[in-house]
Coordinates of C-alpha atoms in Angstrom, one line a residue:
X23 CA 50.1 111.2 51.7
X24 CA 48.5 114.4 51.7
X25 CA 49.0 117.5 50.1
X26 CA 49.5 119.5 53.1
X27 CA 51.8 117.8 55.7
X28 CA 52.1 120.6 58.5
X29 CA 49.4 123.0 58.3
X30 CA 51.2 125.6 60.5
X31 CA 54.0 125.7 58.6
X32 CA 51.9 125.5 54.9
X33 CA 49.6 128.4 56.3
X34 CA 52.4 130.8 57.7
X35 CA 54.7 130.2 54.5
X36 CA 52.5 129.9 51.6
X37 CA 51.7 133.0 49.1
X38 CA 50.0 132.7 45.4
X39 CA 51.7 134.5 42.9
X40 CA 49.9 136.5 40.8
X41 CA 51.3 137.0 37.6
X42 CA 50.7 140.1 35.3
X43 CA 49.1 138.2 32.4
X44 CA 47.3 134.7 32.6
X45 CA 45.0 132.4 30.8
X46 CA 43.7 129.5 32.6
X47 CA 43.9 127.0 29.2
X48 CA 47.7 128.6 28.1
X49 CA 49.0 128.7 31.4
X50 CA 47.9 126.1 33.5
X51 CA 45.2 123.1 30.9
X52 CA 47.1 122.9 28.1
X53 CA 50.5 122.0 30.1
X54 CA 48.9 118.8 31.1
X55 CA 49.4 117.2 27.9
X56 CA 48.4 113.3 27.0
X57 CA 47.3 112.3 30.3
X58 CA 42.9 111.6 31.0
X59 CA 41.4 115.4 31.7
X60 CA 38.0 114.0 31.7
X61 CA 36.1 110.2 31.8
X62 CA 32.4 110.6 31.3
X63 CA 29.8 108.1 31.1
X64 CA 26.1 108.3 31.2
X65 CA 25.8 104.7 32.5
X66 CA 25.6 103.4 28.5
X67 CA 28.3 105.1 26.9
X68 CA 31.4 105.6 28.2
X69 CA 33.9 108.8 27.0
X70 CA 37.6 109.8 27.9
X71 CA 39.4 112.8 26.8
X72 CA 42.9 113.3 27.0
X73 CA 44.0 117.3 28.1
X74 CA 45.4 117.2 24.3
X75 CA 42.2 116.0 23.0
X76 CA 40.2 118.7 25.1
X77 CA 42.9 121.2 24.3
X78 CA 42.3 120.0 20.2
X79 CA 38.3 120.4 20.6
X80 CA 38.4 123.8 22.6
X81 CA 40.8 125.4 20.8
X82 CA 38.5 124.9 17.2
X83 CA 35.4 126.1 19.2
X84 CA 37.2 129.3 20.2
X85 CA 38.0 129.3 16.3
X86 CA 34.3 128.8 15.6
X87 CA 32.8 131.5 18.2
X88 CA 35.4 133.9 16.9
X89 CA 33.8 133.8 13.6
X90 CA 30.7 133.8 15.0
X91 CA 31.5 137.2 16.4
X92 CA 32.4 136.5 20.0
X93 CA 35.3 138.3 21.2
X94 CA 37.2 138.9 24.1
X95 CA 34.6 140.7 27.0
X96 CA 31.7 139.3 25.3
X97 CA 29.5 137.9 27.9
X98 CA 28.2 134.2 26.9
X99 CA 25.3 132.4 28.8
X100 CA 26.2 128.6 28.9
X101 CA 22.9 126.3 30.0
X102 CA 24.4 123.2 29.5
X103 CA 23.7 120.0 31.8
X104 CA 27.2 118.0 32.4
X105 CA 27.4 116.4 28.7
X106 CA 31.1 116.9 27.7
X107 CA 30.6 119.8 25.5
X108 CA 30.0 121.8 28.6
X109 CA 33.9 121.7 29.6
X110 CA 35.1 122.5 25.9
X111 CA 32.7 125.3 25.5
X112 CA 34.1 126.7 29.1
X113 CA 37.8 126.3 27.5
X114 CA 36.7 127.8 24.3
X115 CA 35.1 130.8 25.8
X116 CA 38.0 131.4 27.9
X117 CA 40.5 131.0 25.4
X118 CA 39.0 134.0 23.6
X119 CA 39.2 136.0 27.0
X120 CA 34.9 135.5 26.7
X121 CA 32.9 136.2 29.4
X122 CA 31.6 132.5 30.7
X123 CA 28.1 133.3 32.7
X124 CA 27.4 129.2 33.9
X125 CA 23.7 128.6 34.2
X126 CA 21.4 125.5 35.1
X127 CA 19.4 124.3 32.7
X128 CA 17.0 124.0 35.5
X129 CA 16.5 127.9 34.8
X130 CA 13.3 128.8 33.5
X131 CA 12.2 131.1 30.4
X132 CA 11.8 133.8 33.3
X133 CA 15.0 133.4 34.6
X134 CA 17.1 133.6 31.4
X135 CA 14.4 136.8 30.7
X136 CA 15.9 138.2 34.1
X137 CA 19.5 137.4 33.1
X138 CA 19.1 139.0 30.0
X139 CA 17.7 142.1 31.3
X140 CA 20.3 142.2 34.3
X141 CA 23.4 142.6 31.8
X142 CA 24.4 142.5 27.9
X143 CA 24.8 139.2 26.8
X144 CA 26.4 138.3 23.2
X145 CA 25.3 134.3 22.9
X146 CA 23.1 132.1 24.9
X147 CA 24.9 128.0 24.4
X148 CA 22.2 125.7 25.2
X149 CA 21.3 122.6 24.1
X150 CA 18.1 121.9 21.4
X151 CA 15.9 120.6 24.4
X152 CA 16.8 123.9 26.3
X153 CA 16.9 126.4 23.0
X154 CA 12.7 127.2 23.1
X155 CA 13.2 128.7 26.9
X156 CA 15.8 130.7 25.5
X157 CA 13.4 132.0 22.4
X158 CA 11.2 132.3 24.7
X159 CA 13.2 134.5 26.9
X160 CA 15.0 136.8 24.4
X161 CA 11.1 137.4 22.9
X162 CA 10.1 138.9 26.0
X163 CA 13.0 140.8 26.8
X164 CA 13.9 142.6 23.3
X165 CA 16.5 144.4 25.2
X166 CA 19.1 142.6 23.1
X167 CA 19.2 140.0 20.9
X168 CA 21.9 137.2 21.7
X169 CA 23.2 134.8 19.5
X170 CA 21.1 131.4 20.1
X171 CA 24.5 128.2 19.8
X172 CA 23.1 125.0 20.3
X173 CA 24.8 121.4 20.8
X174 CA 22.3 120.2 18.4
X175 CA 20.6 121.0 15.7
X176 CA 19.5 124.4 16.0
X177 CA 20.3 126.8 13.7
X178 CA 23.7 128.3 14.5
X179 CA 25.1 124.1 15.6
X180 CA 28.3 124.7 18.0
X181 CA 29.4 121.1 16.7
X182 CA 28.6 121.2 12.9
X183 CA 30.6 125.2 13.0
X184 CA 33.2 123.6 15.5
X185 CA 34.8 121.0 13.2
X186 CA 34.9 123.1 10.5
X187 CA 36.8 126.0 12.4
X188 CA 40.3 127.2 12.2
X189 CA 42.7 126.4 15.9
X190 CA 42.4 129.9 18.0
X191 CA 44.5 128.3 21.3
X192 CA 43.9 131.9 22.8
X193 CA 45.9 134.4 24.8
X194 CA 46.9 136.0 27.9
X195 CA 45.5 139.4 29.5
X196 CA 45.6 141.3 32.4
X197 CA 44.8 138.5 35.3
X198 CA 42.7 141.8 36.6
X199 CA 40.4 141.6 33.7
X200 CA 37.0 139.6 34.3
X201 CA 36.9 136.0 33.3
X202 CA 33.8 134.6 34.9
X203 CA 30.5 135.7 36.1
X204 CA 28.1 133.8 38.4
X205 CA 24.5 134.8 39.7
X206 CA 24.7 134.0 43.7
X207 CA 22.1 131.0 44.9
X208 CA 19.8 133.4 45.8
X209 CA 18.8 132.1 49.0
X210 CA 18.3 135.8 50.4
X211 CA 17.1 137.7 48.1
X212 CA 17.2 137.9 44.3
X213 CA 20.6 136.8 42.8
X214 CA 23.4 139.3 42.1
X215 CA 25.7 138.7 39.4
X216 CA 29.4 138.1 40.9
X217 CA 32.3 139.1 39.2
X218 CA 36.1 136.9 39.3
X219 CA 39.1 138.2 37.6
X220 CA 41.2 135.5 35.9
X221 CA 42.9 135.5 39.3
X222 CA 40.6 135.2 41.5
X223 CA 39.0 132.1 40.4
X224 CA 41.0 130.2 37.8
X225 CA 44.1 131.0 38.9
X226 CA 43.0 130.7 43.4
X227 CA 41.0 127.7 42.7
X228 CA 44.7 126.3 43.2
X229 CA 43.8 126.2 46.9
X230 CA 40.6 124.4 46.7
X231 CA 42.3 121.5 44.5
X232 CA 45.9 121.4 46.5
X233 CA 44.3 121.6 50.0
X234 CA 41.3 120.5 50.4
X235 CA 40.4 118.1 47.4
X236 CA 44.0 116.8 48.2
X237 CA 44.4 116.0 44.4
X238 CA 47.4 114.8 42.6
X239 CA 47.9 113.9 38.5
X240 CA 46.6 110.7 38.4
X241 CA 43.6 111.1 40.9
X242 CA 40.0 111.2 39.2
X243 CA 37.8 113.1 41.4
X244 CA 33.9 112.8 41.1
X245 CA 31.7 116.1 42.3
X246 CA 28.6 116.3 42.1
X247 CA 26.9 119.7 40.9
X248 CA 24.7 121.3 38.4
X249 CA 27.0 122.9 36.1
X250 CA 25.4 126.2 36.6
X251 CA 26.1 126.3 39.9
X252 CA 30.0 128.0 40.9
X253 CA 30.5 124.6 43.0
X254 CA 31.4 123.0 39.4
X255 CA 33.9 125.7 38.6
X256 CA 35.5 124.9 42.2
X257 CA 35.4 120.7 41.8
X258 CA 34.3 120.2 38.3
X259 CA 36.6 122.5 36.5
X260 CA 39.7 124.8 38.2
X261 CA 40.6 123.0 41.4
X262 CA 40.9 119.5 39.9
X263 CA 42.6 121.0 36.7
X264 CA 45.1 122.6 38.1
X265 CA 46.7 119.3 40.1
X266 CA 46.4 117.4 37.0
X267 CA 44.0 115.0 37.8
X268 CA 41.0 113.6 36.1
X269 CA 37.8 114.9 36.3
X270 CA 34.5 112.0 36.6
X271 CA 31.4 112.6 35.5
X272 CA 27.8 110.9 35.2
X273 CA 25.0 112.5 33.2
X274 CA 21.8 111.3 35.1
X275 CA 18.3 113.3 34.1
X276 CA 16.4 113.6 37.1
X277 CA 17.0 113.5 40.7
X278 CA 20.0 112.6 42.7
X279 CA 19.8 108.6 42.9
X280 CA 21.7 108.0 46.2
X281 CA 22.0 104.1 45.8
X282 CA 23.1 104.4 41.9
X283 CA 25.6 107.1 43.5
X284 CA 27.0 104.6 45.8
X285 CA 27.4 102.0 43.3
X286 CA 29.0 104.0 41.0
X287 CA 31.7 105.1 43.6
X288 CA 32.1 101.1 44.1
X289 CA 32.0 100.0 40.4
X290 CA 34.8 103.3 38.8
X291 CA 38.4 103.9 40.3
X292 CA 36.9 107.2 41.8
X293 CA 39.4 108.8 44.1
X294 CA 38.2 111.9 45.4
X295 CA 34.1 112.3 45.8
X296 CA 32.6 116.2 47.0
X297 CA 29.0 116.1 47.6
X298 CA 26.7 118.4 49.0
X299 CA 24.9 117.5 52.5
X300 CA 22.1 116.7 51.1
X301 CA 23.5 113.6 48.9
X302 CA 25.3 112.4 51.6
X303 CA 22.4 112.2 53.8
X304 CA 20.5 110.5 51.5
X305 CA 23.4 107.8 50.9
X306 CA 23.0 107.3 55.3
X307 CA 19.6 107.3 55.0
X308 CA 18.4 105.5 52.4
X309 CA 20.9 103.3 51.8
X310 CA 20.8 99.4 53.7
X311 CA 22.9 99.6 56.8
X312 CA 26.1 97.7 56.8
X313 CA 29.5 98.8 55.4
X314 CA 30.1 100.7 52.0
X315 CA 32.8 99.1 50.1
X316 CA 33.2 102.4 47.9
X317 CA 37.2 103.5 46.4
X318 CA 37.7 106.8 47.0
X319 CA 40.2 108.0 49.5
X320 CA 39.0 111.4 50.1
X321 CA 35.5 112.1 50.9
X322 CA 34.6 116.3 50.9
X323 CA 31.2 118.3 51.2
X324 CA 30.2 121.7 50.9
X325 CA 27.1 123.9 50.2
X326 CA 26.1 124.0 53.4
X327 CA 27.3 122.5 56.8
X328 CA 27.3 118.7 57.5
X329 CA 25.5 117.2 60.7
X330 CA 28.2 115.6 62.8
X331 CA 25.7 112.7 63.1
X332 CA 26.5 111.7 59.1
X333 CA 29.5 111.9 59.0
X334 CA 30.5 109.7 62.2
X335 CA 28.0 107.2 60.3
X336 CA 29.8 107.8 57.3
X337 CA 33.3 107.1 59.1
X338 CA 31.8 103.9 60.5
X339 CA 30.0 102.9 57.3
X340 CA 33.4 103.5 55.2
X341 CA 36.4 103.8 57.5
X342 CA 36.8 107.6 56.0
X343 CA 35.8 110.9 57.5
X344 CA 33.9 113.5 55.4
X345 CA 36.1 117.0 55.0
X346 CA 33.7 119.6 55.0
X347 CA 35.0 123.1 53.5
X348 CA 33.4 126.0 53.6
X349 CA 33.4 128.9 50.9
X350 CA 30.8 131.4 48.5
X351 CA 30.0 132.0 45.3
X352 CA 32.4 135.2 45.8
X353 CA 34.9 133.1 46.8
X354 CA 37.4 129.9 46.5
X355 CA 37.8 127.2 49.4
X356 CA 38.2 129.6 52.7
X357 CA 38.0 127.3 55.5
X358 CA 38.0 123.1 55.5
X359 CA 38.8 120.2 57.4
X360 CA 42.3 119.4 55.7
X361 CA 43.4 116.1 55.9
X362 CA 46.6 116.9 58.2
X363 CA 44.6 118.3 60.7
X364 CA 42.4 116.2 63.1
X365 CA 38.4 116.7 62.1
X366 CA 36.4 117.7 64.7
X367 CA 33.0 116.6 63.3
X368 CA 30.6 119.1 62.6
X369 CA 33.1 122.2 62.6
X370 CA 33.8 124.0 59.0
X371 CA 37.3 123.5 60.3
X372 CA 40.6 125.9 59.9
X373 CA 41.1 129.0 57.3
X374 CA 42.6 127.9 54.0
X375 CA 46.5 128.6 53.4
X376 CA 46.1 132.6 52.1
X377 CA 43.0 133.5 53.6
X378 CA 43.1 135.4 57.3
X379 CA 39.9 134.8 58.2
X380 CA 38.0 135.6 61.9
X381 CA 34.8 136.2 63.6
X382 CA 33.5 139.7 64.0
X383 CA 31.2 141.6 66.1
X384 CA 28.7 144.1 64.7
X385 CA 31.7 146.8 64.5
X386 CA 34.0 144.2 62.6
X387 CA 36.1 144.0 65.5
X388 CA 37.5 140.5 66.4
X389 CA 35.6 138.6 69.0
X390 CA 37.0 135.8 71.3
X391 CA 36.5 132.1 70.9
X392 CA 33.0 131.1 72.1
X393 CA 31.5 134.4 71.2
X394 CA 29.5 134.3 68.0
X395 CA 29.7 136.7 65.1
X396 CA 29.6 136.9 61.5
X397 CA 32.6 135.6 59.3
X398 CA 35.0 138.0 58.2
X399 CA 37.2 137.7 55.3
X400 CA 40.8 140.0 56.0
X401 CA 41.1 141.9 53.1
X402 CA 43.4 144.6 54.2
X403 CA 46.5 145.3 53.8
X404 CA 46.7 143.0 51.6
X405 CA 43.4 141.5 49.9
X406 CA 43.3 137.7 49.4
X407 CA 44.0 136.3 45.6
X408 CA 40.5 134.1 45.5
X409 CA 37.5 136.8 46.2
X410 CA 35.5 138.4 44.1
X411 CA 36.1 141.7 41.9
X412 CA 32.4 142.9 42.2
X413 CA 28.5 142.7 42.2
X414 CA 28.3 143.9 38.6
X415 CA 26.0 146.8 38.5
X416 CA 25.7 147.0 42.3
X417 CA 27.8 149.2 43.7
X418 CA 25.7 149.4 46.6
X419 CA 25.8 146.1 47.1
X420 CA 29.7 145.2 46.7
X421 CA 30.5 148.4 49.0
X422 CA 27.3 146.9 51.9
X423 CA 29.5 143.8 52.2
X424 CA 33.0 145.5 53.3
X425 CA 33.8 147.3 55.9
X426 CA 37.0 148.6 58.0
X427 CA 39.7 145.6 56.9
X428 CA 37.3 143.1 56.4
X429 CA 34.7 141.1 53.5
X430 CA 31.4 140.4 55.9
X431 CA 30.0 136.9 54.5
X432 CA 26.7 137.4 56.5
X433 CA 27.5 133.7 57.6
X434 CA 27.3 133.4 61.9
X435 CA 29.8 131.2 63.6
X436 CA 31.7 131.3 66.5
X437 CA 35.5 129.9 66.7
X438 CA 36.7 127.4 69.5
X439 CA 40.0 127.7 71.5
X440 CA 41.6 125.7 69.1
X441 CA 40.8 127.8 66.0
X442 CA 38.3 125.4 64.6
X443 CA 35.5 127.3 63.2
X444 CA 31.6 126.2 64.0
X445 CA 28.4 127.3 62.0
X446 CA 25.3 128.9 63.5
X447 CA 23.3 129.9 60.3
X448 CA 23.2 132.4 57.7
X449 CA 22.6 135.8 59.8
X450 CA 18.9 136.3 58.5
X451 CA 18.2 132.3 59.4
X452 CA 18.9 133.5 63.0
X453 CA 16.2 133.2 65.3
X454 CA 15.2 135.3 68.5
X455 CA 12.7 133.4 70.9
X456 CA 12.1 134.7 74.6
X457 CA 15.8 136.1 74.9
X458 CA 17.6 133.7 73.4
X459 CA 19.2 133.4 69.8
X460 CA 19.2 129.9 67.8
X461 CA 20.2 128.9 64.5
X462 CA 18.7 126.6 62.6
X463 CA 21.7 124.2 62.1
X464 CA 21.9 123.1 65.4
X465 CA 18.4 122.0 65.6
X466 CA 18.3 120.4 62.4
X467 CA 21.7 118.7 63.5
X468 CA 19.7 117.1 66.2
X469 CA 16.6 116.3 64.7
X470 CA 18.7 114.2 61.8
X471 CA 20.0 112.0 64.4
X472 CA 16.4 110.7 65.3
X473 CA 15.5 107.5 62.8
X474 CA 12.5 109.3 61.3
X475 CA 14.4 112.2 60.1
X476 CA 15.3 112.1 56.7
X477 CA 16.1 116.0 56.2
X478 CA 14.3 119.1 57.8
X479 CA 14.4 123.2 57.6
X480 CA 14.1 124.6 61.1
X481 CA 13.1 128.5 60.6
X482 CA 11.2 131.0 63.2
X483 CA 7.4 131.2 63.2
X484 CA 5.3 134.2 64.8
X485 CA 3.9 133.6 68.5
X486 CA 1.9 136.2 70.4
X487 CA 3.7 135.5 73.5
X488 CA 7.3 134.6 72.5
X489 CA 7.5 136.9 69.3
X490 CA 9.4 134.1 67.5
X491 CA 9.2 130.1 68.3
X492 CA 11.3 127.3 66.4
X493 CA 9.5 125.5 63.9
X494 CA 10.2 122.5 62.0
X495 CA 9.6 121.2 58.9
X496 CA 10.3 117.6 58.4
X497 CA 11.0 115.4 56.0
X498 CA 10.5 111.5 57.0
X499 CA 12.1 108.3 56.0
X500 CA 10.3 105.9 54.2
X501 CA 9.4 103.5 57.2
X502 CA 7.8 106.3 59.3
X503 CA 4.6 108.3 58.8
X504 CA 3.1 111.7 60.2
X505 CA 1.0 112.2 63.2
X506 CA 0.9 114.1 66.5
X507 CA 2.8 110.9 68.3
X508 CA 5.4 111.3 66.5
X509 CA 5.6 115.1 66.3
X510 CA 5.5 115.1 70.5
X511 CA 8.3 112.2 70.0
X512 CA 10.6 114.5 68.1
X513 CA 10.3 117.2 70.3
X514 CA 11.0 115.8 73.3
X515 CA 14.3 113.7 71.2
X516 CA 15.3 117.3 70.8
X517 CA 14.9 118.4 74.6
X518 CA 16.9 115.9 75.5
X519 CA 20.1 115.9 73.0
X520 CA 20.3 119.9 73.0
X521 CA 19.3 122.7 75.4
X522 CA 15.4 122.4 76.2
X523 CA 14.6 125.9 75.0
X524 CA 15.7 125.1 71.4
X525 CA 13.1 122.4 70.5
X526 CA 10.6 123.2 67.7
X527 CA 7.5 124.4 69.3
X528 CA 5.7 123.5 65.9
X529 CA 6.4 120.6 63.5
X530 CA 4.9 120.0 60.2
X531 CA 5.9 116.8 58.0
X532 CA 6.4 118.2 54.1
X533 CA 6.9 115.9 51.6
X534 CA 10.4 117.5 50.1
X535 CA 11.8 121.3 51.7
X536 CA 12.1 124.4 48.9
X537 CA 15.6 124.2 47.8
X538 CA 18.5 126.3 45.2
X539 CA 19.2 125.1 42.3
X540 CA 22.1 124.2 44.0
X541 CA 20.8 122.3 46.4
X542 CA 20.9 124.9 49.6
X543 CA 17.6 124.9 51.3
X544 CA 15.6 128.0 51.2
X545 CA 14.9 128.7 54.6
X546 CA 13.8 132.4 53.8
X547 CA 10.6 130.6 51.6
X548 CA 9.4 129.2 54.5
X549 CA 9.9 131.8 57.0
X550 CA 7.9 134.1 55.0
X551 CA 5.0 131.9 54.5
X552 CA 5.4 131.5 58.6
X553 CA 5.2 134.9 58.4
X554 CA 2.6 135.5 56.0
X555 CA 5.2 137.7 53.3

């Protein structure tokens, strides 16, 4: 049974709440009591915490930073990979009403330098393998000095101070006040640091784990994501949290292993999986063909849009569709496939229960189905519980991205007659060749269908004649190999499965394509090497 049984009905009549005061451990973690929060395993060792346990370990580590001098509106940098002492460090800091800023630990010297110089930060939690990029970084920026908490066995040990410390189970404040910050992905530029209120993302991410997780106490739910990235604090952390389930883990160095991730999904009693595209294309295309005999009942992506070729090969390969949902950094779950509702693959689907959310023209103005436009979050009279507060710092920035009633997301989509939304591409993906306008998801949505195609960046390239042409790069499968054959054979595979003038005038075969941290692939890197930027 799902969550939402009549989404008419759950849409018209639902409303979140707000409450004058919240914490997110008080109010909503530590009611959960003796049932599994979070099962983690590294493949060797295997480790289950009850919410009590959790609640135990979280609530001496807010004891221990409190001595340490953290308080409440002290910002904290936390570069931790998924090891379990990245969840009790989130509760800890957020039991003291701290200032949680997730990173990756992917982030180099230069980027924790930039953090550093782009707001006042109290404590950098790493772990000892990560601590001498954060020396590094707080060398070179000598604006301030942050405390330097490790995991291990660095100086100031998080661990050693934690189980030593008094119990500080925190308290509740203003659910206005900030509670989280998170640099954006920076696929567009450089990152801005978003701002959430204690409402807007651990109290809203109730919509992202009711709706379109679909969890339920008792359901472990497996998402993979760098922690540093806000997708965690959507899937890893509030949304599953909130619905009482358990959270799965696996701490795997390296790259994403998409035949290790199938058999794990077949070997745990993992009930709800979120992916981005990416992983799941590599499970459909690298995986032997035949049917996946994997457990979970709910199967979600996110991050960017899904080709409706996977996941019709997914729904044959497993018997389940693949509920794509569509949100921002600056925002919880806003539009998804729910499971009431029947999936049109391919389409971000329907707006989440207490989100009005349309397509606008230039003006913000509405537009009608067919026409595309950028999407437009409603945000007057009344503005929706799960966006952002701010870009901290950036007045210029928060104030760029609303106008009239509306929160502009500089995505491009257009909506169908039946209120299913459909992607075009982020509005500076958007290319302009002899007249016409394409975005870069629908070639790419082709081009993944063709056997050769493992994954592939469509962007616009500079031509005399045209001004713009589509060009493609192209990552192959493992039985196929470049050449010009098989360049003029993916062109003319495009010409004939979309309109003719959207096939990529110029393909080049790269071994991987520039991505986030998160996974999102950076489109704008390649333009402006097309471009010569």
């Amino acid at each position: 049974m799902s969550n939402m049984k009549d989404y008419k009905k759950e849409y018209r009549e639902f409303s979140l709440p707000v409450p004058e005061r919240f914490s997110f451990p008080l109010d909503v973690f530590d009611r959960w009591g003796s049932s599994t929060a979070l099962f983690w395993t590294d493949g060797a060792i295997e480790k289950s915490f009850s919410f009590n346990d959790l609640k135990l370990l979280s609530s001496k580590g807010a004891g221990a930073l409190k001595k340490m001098g953290i308080k409440r509106g002290d910002k904290a940098l936390v570069m931790l990979p998924n090891i379990p002492e990245w969840w009790e460090v989130m509760l800890s800091l957020m039991r003291l009403n701290a200032i949680p800023i997730p990173a990756t630990t992917l982030l180099t010297s230069k980027d924790i330098e930039y953090r550093l110089r782009a707001t006042d930060i109290k404590a950098i939690i790493t772990t000892d393998e990560d601590a001498a990029k954060a020396e590094d970084a707080v060398k070179y920026s000598s604006i301030n000095r942050p405390l330097l908490i490790t995991v291990g066995e660095g100086a100031i040990n998080y661990i050693r101070e934690r189980d030593k410390a008094d119990i500080f189970e925190g308290e509740s404040i203003s659910s206005q006040e900030p509670a989280l910050i998170y640099f954006t992905s920076g696929t567009t530029g450089p990152p801005k640091m978003v701002v959430h209120t204690q409402a807007s993302y651990p109290l809203a991410h109730l919509i992202t784990g009711r709706y379109w997780l679909d969890l339920r106490p008792g359901d472990m739910h497996w998402n993979i994501s760098d922690t540093g990235w806000a997708k965690a604090a959507w899937s890893s952390l509030f949304g599953p949290w909130h619905m009482g389930a358990t959270i799965f883990s696996f701490y795997k160095k390296g790259r994403f292993d998409p035949l290790l991730a199938i058999s794990i999904m077949e070997r745990y009693p993992i009930t709800t999986f979120c992916g981005p595209p990416t992983a799941y294309r590599m499970m459909v295309k690298e995986s032997p063909a035949g049917k996946f005999n994997l457990k979970p009942r709910h199967f979600v992506a996110a991050g960017e849009p899904l080709n409706n070729e996977i996941i019709e090969i997914w729904r044959e390969r497993t018997g389940r569709y693949i509920y794509d949902g569509y949100g921002q950094t600056e925002t919880v779950n806003v539009l998804a496939n729910f499971r009431c509702l029947p999936v049109k693959p391919g389409s971000m689907g329907k707006p989440a229960p207490g989100f009005v959310v349309d397509v606008v023209d230039e003006n913000a103005h509405p537009v009608a189905p067919g026409i595309e436009g950028e999407i437009a979050i409603k945000v007057k009279p009344q503005r929706p519980v799960g966006l952002f507060k701010e870009y901290l710092n950036n007045p210029e920035a928060t104030a760029s991205v609303f106008k009239g009633e509306w929160y502009l997301t500089g995505d491009r989509a257009y909506k169908d007659e039946d209120g299913y939304f459909w992607f075009v591409g982020r509005a500076d993906d958007i290319m302009l060749t002899s007249g016409y306008r394409i975005g870069p998801f629908e070639v790419e949505s082709v081009l993944i269908e063709h056997p050769a195609v493992k994954e592939s960046a469509v962007v616009a390239s500079p031509d005399e004649v045209r001004g713009e042409i589509v060009k493609a790069f192209v990552v192959l499968t493992k039985d196929f190999s470049p050449s010009e054959a098989l360049a003029r054979e993916l062109q003319e595979f495009v010409k004939s499965h979309a309109a003719p003038y959207k096939y990529p005038r110029k393909i080049e075969f790269v071994e991987e394509l520039p991505k986030t941290i998160s996974g999102k692939i950076k489109r704008k890197e390649l333009k402006n090497k097309e471009f010569g930027r």
